[in-house]
Coordinates of C-alpha atoms in Angstrom, one line a residue:
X226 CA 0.0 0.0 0.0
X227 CA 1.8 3.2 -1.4
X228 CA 0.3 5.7 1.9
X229 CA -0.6 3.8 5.0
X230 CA -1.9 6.9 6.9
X231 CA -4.9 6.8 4.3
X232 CA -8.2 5.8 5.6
X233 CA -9.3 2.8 3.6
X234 CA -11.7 5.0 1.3
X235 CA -9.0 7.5 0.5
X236 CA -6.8 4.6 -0.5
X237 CA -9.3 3.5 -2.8
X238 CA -10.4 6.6 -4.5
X239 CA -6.1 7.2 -4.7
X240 CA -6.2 3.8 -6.7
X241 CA -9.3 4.3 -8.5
X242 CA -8.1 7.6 -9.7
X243 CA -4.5 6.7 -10.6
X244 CA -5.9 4.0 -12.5
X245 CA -8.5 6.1 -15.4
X246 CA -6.4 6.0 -17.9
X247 CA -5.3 2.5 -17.5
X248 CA -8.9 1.7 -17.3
X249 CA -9.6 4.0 -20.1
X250 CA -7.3 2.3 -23.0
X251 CA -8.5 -1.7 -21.5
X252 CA -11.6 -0.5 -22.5
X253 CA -10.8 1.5 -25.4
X254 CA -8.7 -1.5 -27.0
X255 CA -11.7 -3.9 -26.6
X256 CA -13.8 -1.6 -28.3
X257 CA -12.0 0.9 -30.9
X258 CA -14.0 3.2 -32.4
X259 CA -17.3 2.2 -30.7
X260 CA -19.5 5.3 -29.5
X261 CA -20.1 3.3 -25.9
X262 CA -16.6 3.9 -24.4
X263 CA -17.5 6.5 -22.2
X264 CA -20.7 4.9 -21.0
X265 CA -18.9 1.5 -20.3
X266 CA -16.2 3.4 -18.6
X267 CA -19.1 5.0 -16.4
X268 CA -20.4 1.9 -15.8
X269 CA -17.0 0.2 -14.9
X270 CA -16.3 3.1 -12.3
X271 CA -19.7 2.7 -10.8
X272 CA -19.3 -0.9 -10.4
X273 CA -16.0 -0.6 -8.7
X274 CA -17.0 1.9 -6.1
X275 CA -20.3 -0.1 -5.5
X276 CA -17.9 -3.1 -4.6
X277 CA -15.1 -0.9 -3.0
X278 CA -15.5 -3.3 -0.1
X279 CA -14.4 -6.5 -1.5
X280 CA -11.4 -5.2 -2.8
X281 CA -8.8 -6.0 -0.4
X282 CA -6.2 -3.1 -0.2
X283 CA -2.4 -4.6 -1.0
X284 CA -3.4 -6.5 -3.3
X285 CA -3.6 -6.3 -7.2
X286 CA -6.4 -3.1 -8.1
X287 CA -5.3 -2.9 -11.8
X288 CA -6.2 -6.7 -12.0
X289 CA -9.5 -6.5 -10.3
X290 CA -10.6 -3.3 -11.9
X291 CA -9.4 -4.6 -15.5
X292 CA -11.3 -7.8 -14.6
X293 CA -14.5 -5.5 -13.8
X294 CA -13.9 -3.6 -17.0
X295 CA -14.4 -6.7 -19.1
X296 CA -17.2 -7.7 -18.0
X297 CA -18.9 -4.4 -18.5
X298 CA -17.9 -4.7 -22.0
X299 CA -19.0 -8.0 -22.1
X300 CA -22.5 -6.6 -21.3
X301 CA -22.3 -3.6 -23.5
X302 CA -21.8 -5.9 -26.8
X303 CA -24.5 -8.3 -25.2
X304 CA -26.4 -5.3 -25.5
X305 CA -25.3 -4.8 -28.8
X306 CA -25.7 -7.9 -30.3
X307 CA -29.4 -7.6 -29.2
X308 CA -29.6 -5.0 -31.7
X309 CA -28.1 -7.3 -34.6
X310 CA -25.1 -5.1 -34.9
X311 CA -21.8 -6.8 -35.3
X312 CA -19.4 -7.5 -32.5
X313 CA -16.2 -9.3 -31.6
X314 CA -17.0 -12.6 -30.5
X315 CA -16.0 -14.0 -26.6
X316 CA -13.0 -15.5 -27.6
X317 CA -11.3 -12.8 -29.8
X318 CA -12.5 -10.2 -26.8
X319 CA -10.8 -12.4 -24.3
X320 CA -7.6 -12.4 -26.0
X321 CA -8.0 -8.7 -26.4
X322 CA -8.6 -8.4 -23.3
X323 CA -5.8 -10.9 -22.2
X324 CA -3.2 -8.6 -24.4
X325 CA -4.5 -5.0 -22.9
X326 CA -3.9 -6.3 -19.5
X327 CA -0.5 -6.1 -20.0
X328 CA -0.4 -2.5 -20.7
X329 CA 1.6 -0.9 -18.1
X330 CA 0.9 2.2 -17.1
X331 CA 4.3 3.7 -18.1
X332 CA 4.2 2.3 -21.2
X333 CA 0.9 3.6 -22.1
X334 CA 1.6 7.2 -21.2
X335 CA 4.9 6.9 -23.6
X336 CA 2.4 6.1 -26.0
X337 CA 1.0 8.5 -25.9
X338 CA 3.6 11.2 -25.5
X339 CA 5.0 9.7 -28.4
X340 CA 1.7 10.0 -30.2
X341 CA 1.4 13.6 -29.2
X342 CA 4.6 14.2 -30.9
X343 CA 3.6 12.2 -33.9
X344 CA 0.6 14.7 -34.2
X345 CA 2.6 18.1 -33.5
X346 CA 5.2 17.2 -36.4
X347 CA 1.8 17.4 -38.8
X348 CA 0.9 20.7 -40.6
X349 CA -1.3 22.8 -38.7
X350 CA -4.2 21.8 -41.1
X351 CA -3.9 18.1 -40.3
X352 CA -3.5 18.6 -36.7
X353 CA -6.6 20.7 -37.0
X354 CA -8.6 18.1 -39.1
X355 CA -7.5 15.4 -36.5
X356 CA -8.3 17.6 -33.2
X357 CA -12.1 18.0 -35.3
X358 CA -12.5 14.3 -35.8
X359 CA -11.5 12.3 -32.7
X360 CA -11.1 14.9 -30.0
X361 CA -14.0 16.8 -30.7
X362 CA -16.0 13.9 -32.3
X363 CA -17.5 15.8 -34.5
X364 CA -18.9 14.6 -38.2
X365 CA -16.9 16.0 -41.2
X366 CA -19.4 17.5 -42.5
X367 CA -19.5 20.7 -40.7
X368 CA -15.9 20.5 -41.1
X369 CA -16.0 20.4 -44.8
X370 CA -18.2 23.2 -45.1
X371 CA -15.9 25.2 -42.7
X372 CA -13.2 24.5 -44.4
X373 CA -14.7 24.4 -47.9
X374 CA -13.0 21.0 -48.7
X375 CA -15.5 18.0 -49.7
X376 CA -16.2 15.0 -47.5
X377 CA -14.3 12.7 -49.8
X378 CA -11.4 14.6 -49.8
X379 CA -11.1 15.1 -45.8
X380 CA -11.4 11.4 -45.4
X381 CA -8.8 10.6 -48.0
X382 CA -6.9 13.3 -45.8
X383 CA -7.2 11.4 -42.7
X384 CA -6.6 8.1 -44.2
X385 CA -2.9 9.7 -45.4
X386 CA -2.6 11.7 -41.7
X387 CA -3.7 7.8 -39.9
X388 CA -1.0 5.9 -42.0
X389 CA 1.6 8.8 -41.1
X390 CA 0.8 8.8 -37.5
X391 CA 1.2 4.3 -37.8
X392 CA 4.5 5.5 -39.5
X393 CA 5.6 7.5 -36.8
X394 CA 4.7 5.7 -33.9
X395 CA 6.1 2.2 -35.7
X396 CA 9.4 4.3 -36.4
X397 CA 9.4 5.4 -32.4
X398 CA 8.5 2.0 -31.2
X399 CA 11.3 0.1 -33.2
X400 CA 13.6 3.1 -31.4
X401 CA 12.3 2.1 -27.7
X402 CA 12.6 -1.6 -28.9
X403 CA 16.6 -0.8 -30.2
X404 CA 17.1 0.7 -26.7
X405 CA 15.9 -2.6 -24.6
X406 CA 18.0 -4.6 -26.8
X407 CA 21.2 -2.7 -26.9

């Protein structure tokens, strides 16, 4: 236990807290691009404070809250295969889900420093058309009329800006990989 002058409560909203972003790409990874993410994230969070009390401080939180993140995803594509939409089946989530429990947390915040950097050595334009899309969320439409560019050609614009960020990032990954082997 990292502060053992915390009450019990205060420990767990310390661990609860220090672990959103972990909790945040687990779920993210087991459902990219879905519109849910935030809602099963809610949901997670809500779950783990309703069961605060069987988590046993000392012991692994980033384990049981991952574990408790699944399962809300679980329900969320439950309650989207009800609606006949297509999801990943059990076993392909489970070794999703397998592989994004081995995020660390270090890891994932080089990630995405090194993503941030990836994005600021764009042109202004493409770091505004990429701030538009998945920041803000927003359709391109608008954006095309704002910009007076078409649809078409803003999402041939992001597929270029997507396979130069995959570029970049590959590129800074094979550097971190270099550095663990040398």
């Amino acid at each position: 236990m990292e502060n053992a002058s915390r009450d019990p409560e205060s420990e767990f909203v310390h661990l609860l807290v220090n672990h959103q972003s972990m909790i945040r790409a687990f779920v993210i990874s087991l459902l990219p691009g879905a519109p849910e993410v935030d809602d099963v994230i809610q949901n997670t969070n809500e779950v783990l404070w309703r069961k605060k009390d069987e988590f046993e401080l000392g012991t692994n939180f980033k384990a049981w809250a991952l574990s408790i993140a699944r399962f809300q995803v679980m329900a969320q594509q439950q309650k989207v295969r009800r609606s006949k939409c297509v999801m990943l089946d059990d076993d392909v989530l489970d070794m999703l889900a397998e592989e994004a429990s081995g995020l660390d947390e270090q890891n994932l915040n080089r990630k995405m420093a090194d993503l941030q950097d990836c994005i600021g050595r764009l042109s202004i334009k493409d770091q505004e058309l990429i701030l538009h899309r998945y920041w803000k969320k927003a359709g391109l439409s608008d954006y095309a009329r704002a910009t007076k560019r078409s649809v078409g050609a803003l999402k041939v614009a992001l597929h270029r800006i997507r396979g130069s960020l995959k570029t970049c990032m590959e590129i800074k990954q094979s550097l971190v990989a270099g550095k663990v082997n040398s």
